[in-house]
mmCIF file of C-alpha atoms (C1' of nucleotides) in Angstrom:
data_model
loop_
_atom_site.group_PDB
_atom_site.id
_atom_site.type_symbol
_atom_site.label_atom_id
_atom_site.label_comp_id
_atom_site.label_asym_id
_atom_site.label_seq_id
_atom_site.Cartn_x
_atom_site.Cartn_y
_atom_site.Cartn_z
ATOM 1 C CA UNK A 4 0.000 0.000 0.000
ATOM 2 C CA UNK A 5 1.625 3.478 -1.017
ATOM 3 C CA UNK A 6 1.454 6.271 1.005
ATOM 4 C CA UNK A 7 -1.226 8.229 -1.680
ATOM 5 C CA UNK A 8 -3.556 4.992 -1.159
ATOM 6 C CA UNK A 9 -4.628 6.452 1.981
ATOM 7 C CA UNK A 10 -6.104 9.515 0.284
ATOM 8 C CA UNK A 11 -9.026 6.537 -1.330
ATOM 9 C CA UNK A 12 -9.315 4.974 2.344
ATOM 10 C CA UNK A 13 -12.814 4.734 3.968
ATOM 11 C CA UNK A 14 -11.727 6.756 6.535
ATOM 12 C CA UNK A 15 -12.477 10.101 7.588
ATOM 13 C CA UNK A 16 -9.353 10.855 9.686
ATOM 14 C CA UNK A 17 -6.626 9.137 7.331
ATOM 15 C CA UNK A 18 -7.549 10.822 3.890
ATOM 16 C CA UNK A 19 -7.173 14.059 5.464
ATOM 17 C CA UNK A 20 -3.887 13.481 6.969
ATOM 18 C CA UNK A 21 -2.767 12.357 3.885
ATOM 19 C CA UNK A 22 -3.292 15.360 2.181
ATOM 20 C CA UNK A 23 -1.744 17.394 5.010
ATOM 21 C CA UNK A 24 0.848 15.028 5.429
ATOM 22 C CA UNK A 25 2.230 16.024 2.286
ATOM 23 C CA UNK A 26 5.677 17.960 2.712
ATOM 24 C CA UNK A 27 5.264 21.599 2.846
ATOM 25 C CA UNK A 28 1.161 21.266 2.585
ATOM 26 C CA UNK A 29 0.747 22.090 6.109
ATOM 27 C CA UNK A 30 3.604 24.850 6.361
ATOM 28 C CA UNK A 31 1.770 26.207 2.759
ATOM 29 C CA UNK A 32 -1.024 26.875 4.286
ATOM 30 C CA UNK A 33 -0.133 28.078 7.524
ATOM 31 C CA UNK A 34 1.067 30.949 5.020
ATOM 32 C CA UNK A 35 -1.918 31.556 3.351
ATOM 33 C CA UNK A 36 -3.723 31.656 6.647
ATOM 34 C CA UNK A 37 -1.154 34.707 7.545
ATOM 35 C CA UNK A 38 -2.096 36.110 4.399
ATOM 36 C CA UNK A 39 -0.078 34.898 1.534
ATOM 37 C CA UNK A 40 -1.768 34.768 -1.793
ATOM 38 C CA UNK A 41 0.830 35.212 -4.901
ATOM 39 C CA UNK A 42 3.044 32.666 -6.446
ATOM 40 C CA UNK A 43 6.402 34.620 -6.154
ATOM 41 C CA UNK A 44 5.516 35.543 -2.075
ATOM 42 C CA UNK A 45 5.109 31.983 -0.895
ATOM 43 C CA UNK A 46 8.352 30.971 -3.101
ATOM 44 C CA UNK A 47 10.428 34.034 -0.844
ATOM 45 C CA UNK A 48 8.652 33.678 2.314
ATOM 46 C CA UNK A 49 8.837 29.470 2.598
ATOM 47 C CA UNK A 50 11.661 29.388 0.471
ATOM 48 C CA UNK A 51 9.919 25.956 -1.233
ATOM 49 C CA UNK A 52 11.440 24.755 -4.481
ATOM 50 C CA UNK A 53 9.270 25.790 -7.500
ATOM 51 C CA UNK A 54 8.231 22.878 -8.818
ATOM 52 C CA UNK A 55 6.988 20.987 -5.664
ATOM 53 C CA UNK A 56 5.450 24.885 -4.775
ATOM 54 C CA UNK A 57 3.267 24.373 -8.138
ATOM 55 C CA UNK A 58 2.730 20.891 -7.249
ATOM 56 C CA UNK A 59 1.067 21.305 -3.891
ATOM 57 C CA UNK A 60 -1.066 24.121 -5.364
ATOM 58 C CA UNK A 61 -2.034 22.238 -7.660
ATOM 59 C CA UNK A 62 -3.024 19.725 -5.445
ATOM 60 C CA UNK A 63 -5.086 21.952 -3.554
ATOM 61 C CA UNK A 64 -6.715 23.319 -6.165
ATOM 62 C CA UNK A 65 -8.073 20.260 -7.075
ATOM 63 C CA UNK A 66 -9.253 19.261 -3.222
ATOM 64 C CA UNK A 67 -11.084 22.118 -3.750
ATOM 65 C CA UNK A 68 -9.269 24.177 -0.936
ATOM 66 C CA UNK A 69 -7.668 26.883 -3.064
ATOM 67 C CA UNK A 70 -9.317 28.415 -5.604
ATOM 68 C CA UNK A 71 -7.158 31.114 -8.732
ATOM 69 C CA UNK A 72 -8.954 34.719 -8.421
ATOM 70 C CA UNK A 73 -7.834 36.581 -11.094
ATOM 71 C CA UNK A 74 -7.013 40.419 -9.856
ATOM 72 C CA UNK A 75 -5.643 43.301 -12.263
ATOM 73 C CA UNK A 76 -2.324 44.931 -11.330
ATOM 74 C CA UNK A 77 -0.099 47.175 -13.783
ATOM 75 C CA UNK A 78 -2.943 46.902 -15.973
ATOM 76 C CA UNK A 79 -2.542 43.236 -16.566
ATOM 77 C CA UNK A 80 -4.622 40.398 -15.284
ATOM 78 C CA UNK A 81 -2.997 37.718 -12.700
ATOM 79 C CA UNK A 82 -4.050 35.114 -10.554
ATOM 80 C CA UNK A 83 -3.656 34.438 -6.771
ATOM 81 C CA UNK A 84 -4.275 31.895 -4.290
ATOM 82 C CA UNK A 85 -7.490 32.169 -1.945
ATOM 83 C CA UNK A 86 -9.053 30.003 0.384
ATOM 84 C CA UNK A 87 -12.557 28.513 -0.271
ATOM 85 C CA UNK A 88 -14.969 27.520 2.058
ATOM 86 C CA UNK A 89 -13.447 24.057 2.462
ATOM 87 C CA UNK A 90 -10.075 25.634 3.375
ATOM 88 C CA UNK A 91 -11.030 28.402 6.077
ATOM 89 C CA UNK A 92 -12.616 25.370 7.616
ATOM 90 C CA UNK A 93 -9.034 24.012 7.865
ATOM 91 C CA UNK A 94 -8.475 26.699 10.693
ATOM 92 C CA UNK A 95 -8.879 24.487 13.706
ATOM 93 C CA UNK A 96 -6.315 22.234 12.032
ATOM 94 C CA UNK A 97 -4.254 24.470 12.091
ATOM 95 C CA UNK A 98 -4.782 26.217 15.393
ATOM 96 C CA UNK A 99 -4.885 22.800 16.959
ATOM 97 C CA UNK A 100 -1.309 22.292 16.081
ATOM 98 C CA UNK A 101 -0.685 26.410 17.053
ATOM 99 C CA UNK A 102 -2.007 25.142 20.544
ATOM 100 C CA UNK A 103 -0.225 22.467 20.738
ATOM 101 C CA UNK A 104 3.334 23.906 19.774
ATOM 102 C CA UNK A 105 2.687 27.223 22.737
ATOM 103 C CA UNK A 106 2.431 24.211 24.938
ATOM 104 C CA UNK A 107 5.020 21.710 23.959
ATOM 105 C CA UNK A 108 7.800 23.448 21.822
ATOM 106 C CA UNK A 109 7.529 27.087 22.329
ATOM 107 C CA UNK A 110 11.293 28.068 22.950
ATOM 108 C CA UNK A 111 12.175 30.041 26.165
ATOM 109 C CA UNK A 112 11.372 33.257 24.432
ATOM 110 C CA UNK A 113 7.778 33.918 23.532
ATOM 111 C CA UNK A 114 5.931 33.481 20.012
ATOM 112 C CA UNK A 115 6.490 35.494 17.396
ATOM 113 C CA UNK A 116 3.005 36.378 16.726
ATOM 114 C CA UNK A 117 0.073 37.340 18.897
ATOM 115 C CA UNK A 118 -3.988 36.164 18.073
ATOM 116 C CA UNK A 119 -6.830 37.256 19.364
ATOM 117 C CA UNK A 120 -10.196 37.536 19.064
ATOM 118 C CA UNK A 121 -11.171 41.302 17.605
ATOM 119 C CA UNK A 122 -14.431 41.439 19.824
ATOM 120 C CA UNK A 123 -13.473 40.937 23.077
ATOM 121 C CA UNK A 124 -9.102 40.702 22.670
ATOM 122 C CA UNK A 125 -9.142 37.083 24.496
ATOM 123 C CA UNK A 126 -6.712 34.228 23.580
ATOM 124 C CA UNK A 127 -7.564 31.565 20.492
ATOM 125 C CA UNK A 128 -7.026 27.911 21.384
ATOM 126 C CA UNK A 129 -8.747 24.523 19.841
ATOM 127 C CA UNK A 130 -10.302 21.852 21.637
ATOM 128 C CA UNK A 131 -12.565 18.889 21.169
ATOM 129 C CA UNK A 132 -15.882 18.790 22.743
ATOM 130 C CA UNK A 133 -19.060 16.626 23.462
ATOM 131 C CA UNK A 134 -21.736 17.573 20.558
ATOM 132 C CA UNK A 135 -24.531 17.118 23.783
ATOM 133 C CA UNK A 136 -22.734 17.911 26.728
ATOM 134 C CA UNK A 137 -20.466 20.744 25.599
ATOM 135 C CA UNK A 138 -17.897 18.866 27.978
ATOM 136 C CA UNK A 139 -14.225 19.457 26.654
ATOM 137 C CA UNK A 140 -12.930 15.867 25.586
ATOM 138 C CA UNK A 141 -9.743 14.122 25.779
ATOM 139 C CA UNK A 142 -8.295 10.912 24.136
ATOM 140 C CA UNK A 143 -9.538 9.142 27.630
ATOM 141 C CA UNK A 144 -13.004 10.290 27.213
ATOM 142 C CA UNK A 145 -14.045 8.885 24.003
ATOM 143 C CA UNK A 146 -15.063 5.657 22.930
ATOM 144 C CA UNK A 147 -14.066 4.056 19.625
ATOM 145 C CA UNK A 148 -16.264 1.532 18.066
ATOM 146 C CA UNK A 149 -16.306 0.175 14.881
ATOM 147 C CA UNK A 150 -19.081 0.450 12.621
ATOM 148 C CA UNK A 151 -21.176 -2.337 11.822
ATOM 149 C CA UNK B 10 16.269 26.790 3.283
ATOM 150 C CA UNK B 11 15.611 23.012 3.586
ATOM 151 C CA UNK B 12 11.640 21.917 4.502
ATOM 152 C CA UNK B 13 13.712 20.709 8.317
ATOM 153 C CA UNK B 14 14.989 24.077 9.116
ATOM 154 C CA UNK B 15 11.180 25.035 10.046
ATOM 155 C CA UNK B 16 11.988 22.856 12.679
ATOM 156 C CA UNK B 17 14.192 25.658 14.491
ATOM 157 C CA UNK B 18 12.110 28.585 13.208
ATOM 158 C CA UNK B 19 10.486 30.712 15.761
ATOM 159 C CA UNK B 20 7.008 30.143 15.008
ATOM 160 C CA UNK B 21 4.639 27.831 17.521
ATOM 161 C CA UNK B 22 2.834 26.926 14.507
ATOM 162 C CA UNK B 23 5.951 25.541 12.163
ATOM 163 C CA UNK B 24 7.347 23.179 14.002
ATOM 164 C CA UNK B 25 4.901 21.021 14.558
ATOM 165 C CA UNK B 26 3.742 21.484 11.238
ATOM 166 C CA UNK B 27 7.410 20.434 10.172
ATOM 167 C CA UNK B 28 7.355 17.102 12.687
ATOM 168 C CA UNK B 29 3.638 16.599 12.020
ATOM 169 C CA UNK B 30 4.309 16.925 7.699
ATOM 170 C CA UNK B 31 6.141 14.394 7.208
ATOM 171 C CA UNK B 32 5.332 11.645 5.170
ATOM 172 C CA UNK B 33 3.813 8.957 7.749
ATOM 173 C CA UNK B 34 4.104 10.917 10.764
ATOM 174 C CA UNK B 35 0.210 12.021 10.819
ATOM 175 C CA UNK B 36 -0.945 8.672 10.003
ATOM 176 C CA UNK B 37 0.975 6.202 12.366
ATOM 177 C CA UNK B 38 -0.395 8.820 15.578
ATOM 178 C CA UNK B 39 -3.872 7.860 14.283
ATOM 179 C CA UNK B 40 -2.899 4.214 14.439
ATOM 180 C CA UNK B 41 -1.500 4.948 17.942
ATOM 181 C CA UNK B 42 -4.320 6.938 18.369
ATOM 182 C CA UNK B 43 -6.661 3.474 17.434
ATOM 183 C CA UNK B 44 -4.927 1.816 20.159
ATOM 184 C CA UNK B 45 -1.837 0.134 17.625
ATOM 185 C CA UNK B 46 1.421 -0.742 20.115
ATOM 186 C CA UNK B 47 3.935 -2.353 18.341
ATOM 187 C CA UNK B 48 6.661 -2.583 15.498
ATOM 188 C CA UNK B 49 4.980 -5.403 13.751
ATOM 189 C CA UNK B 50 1.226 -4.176 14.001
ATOM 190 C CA UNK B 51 1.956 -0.585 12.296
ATOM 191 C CA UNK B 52 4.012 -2.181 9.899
ATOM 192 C CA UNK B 53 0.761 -4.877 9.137
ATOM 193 C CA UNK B 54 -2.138 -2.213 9.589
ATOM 194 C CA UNK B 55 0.084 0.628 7.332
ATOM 195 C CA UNK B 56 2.331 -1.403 5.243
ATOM 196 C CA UNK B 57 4.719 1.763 5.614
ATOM 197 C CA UNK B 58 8.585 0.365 4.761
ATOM 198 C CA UNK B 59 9.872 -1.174 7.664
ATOM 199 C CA UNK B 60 13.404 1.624 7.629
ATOM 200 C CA UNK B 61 11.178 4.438 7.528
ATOM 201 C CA UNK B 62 8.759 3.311 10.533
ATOM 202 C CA UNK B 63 11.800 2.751 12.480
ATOM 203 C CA UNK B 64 12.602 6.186 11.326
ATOM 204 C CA UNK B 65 9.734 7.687 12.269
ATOM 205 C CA UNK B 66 8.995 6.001 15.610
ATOM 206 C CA UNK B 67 12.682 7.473 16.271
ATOM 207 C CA UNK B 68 11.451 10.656 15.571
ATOM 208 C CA UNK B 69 8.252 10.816 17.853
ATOM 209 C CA UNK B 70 10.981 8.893 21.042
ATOM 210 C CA UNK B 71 13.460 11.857 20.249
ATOM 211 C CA UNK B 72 10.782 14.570 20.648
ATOM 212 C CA UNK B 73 8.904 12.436 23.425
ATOM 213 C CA UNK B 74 5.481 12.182 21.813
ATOM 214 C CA UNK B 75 5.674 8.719 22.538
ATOM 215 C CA UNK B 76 7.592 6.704 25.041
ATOM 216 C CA UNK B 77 8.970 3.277 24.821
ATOM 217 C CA UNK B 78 7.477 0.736 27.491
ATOM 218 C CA UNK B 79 8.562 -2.702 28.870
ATOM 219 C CA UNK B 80 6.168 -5.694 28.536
ATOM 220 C CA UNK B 81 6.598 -9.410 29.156
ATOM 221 C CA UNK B 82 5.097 -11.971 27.302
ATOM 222 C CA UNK B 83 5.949 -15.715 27.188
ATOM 223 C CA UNK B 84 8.508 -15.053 29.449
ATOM 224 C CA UNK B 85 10.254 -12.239 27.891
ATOM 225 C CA UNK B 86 10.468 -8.415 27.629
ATOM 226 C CA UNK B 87 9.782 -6.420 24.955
ATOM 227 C CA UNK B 88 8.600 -3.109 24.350
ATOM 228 C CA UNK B 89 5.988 -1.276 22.771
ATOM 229 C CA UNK B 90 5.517 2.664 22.125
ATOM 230 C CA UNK B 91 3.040 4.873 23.705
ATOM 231 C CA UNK B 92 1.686 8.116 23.606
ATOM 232 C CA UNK B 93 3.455 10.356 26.785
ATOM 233 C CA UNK B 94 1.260 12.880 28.087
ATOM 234 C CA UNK B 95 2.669 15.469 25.091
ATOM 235 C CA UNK B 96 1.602 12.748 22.493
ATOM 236 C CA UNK B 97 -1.870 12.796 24.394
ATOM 237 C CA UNK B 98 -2.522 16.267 23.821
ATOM 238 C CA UNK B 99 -2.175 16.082 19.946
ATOM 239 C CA UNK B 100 -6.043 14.561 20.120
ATOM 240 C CA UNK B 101 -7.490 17.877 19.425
ATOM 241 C CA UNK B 102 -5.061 18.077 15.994
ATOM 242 C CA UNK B 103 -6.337 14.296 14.943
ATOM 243 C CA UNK B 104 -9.982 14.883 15.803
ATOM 244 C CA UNK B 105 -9.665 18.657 13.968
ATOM 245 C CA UNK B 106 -8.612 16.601 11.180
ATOM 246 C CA UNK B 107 -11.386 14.586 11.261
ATOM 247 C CA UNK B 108 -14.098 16.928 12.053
ATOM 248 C CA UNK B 109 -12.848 18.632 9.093
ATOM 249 C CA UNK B 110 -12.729 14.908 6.964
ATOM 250 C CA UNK B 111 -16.208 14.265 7.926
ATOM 251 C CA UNK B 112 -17.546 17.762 6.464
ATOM 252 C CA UNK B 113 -15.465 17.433 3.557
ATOM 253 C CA UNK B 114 -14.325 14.811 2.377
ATOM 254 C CA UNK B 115 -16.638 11.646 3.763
ATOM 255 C CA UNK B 116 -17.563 9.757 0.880
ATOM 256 C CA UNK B 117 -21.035 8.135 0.231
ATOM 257 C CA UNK B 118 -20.998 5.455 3.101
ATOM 258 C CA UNK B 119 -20.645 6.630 6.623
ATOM 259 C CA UNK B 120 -17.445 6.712 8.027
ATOM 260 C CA UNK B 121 -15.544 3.766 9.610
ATOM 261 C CA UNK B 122 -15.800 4.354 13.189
ATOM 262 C CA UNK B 123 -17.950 5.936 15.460
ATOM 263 C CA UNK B 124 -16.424 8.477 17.871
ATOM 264 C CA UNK B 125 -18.413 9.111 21.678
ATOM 265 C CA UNK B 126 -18.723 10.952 24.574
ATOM 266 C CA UNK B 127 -18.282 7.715 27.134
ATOM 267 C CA UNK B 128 -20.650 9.858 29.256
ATOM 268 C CA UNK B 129 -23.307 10.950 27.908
ATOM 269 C CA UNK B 130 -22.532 9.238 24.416
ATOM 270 C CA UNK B 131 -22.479 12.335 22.637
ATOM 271 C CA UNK B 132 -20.657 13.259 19.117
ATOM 272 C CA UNK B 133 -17.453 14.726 19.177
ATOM 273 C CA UNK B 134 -16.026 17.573 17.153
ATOM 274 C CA UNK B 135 -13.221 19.689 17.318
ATOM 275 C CA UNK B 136 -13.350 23.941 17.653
ATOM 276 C CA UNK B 137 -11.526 27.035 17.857
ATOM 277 C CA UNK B 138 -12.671 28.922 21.096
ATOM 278 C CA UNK B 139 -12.010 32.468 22.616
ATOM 279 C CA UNK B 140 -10.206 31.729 26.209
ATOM 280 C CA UNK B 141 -11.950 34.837 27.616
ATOM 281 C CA UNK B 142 -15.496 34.928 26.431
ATOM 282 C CA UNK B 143 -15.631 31.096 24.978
ATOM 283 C CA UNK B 144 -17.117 32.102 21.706
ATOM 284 C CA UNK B 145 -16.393 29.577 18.760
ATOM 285 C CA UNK B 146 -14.049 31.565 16.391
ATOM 286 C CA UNK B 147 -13.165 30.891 12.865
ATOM 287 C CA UNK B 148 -10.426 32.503 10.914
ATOM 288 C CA UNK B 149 -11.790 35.974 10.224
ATOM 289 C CA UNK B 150 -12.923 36.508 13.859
ATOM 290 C CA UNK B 151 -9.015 36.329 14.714
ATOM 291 C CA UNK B 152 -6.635 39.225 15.037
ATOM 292 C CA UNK B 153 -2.829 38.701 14.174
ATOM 293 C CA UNK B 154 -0.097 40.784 15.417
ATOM 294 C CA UNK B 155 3.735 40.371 15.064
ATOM 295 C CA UNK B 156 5.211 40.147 18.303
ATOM 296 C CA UNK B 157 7.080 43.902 18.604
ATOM 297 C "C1'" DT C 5 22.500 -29.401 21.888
ATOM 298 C "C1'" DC C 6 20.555 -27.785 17.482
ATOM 299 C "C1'" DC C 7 17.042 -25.806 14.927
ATOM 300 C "C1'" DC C 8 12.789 -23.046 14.438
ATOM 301 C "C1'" DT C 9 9.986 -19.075 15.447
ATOM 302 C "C1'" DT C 10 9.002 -14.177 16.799
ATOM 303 C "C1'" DG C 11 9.566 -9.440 17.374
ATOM 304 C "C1'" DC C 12 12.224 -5.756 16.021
ATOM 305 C "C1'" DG C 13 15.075 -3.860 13.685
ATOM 306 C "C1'" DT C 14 19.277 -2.841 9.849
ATOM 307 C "C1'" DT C 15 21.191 -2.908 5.213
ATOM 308 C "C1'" DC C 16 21.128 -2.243 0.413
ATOM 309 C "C1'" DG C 17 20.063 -1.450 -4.431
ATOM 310 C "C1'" DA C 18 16.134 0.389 -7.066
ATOM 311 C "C1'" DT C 19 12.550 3.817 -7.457
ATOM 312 C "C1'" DT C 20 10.217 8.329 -6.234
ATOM 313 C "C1'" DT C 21 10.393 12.943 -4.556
ATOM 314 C "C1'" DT C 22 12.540 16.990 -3.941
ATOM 315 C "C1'" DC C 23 16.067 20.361 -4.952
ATOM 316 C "C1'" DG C 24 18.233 24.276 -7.334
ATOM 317 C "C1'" DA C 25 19.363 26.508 -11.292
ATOM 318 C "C1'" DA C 26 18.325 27.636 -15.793
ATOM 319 C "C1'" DC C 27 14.885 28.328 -19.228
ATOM 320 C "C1'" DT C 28 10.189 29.879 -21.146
ATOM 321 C "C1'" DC C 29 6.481 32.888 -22.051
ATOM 322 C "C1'" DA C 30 3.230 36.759 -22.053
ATOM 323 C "C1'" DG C 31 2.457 41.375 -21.304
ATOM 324 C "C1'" DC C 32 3.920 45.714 -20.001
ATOM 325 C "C1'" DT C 33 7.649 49.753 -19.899
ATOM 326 C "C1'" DA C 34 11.518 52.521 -21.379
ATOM 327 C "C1'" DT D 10 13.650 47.061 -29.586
ATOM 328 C "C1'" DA D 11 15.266 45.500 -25.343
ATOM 329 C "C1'" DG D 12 14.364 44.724 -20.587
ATOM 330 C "C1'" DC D 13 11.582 43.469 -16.599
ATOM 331 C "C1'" DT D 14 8.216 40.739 -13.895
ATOM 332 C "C1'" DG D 15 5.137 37.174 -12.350
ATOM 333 C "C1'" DA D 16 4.325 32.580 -12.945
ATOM 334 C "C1'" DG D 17 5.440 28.771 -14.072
ATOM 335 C "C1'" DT D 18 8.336 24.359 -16.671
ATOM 336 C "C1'" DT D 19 12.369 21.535 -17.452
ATOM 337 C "C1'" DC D 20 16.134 18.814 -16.128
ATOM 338 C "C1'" DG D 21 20.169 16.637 -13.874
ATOM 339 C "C1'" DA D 22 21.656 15.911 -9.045
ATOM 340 C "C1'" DA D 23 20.562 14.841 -4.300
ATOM 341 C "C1'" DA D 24 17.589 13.051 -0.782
ATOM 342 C "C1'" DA D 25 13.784 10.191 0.847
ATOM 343 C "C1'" DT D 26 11.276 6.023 0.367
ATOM 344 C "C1'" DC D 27 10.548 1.343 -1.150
ATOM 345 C "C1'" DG D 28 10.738 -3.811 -0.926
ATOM 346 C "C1'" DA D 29 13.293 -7.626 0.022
ATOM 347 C "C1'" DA D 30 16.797 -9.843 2.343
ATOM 348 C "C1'" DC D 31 19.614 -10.169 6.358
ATOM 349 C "C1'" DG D 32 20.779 -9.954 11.603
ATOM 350 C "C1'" DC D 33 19.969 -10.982 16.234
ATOM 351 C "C1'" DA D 34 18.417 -12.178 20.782
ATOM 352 C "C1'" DA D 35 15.286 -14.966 23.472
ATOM 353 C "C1'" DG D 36 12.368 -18.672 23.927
ATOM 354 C "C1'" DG D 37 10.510 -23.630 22.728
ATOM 355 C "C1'" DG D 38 10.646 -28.170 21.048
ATOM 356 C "C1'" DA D 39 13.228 -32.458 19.533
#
DNA sequence: TCCCTTGCGTTCGATTTTCGAACTCAGCTA
DNA sequence: TAGCTGAGTTCGAAAATCGAACGCAAGGGA
């Protein structure tokens, strides 16, 4: 079984982490969530070879979690990078791993960049919760059963 | 700048999306996560290469997600890995990834497993939440700053 | 004692991915 | 006309991954 093979599994956890568990896929769009949209400005930021950096766009376009907008600059038309629906869902991924780093690898200095929420200024953090109970889960409080 | 230099980068979010990006690394914690032990059981549930599941087990020891633990059986030790209490705390990036799997990309059938609350046998779901006021926040309700 | 099995790796040559540097191409701009 | 810029594409070299075979220590059975 190859590595892709897990993107045609029947399961909803594995096909996801194997598009994110793609080299530079999760680092891409940890960019794009700070705001990088053109070719040229994830190639200088991430420093990504070009070929693999048209690759995983490429493969992102077609999960449906990029889509090209075309915008006009110097007269001419061009085309940048945007998140669709499908990929601004991706932001607990994400923020689950942000979590997870402040706790766990965060270097004796502090983080280079600050959230917050613009309404009230409090701190952003992920967690899993009980759809009834509202109760915030760990590993140790849920059950796994195969379906039937 | 080579993809394991993120690695070292002062960013909360990077490195684990460095550790957490590579090939393999994503999947085998959901087999961990599923309750899979030992050498020979990820290498029969995953059919990863045998040198690159040593590899990556190596990895996850050296940044103590997971721990290596005595057992005996017919008479003799061996070990098997488990999650430490840092590996625990990387449920909330699996179960993001699956919330986000089961909106997105579940295909016709229902999904493999079933997920509860042992509870109150609720669903579970991962979120993004405000530490101050506990409002569920997506992307655009979040304010970024560079650290001055 | 000798041989077989098991679990857990290691080694090695072949195949895939990724890398970096150079090249392409279209549409301005001087 | 020549040059520049954004956005790729191409290609040979380097790195990562693959599968299969090998190693090895600790039982167990004959």
């Amino acid at each position: 079984m190859p590595y892709s093979s897990f993107a045609s599994m029947p399961c909803t956890l594995s096909r996801p982490a194997a598009l994110l568990g793609e080299r530079w896929t999760l680092l891409l769009l940890r960019q794009i969530f700070l705001g990088t949209r053109r070719f040229e400005d994830f190639q200088a930021t991430m420093d990504i070879s070009r070929s693999v950096l048209t690759d995983r766009l490429n493969v992102l376009l077609q999960e449906n979690v990029l889509k090209r907008v075309p915008y006009h600059e110097d007269g001419r038309t061009r085309h940048e990078y945007r998140l669709t629906e499908k990929g601004r869902d991706l932001y607990p991924v994400l923020m689950a791993l942000r979590t997870w780093g402040e706790k766990w690898m965060a270097p004796e200095e502090e983080e280079s960049f600050h959230l917050h929420h613009r309404d009230c200024g409090g701190g952003v953090r992920a967690k899993v919760e009980c759809t009834e109970c509202a109760a915030e889960l760990t590993a140790r409080d849920v059950q796994v059963t195969a379906k039937q």
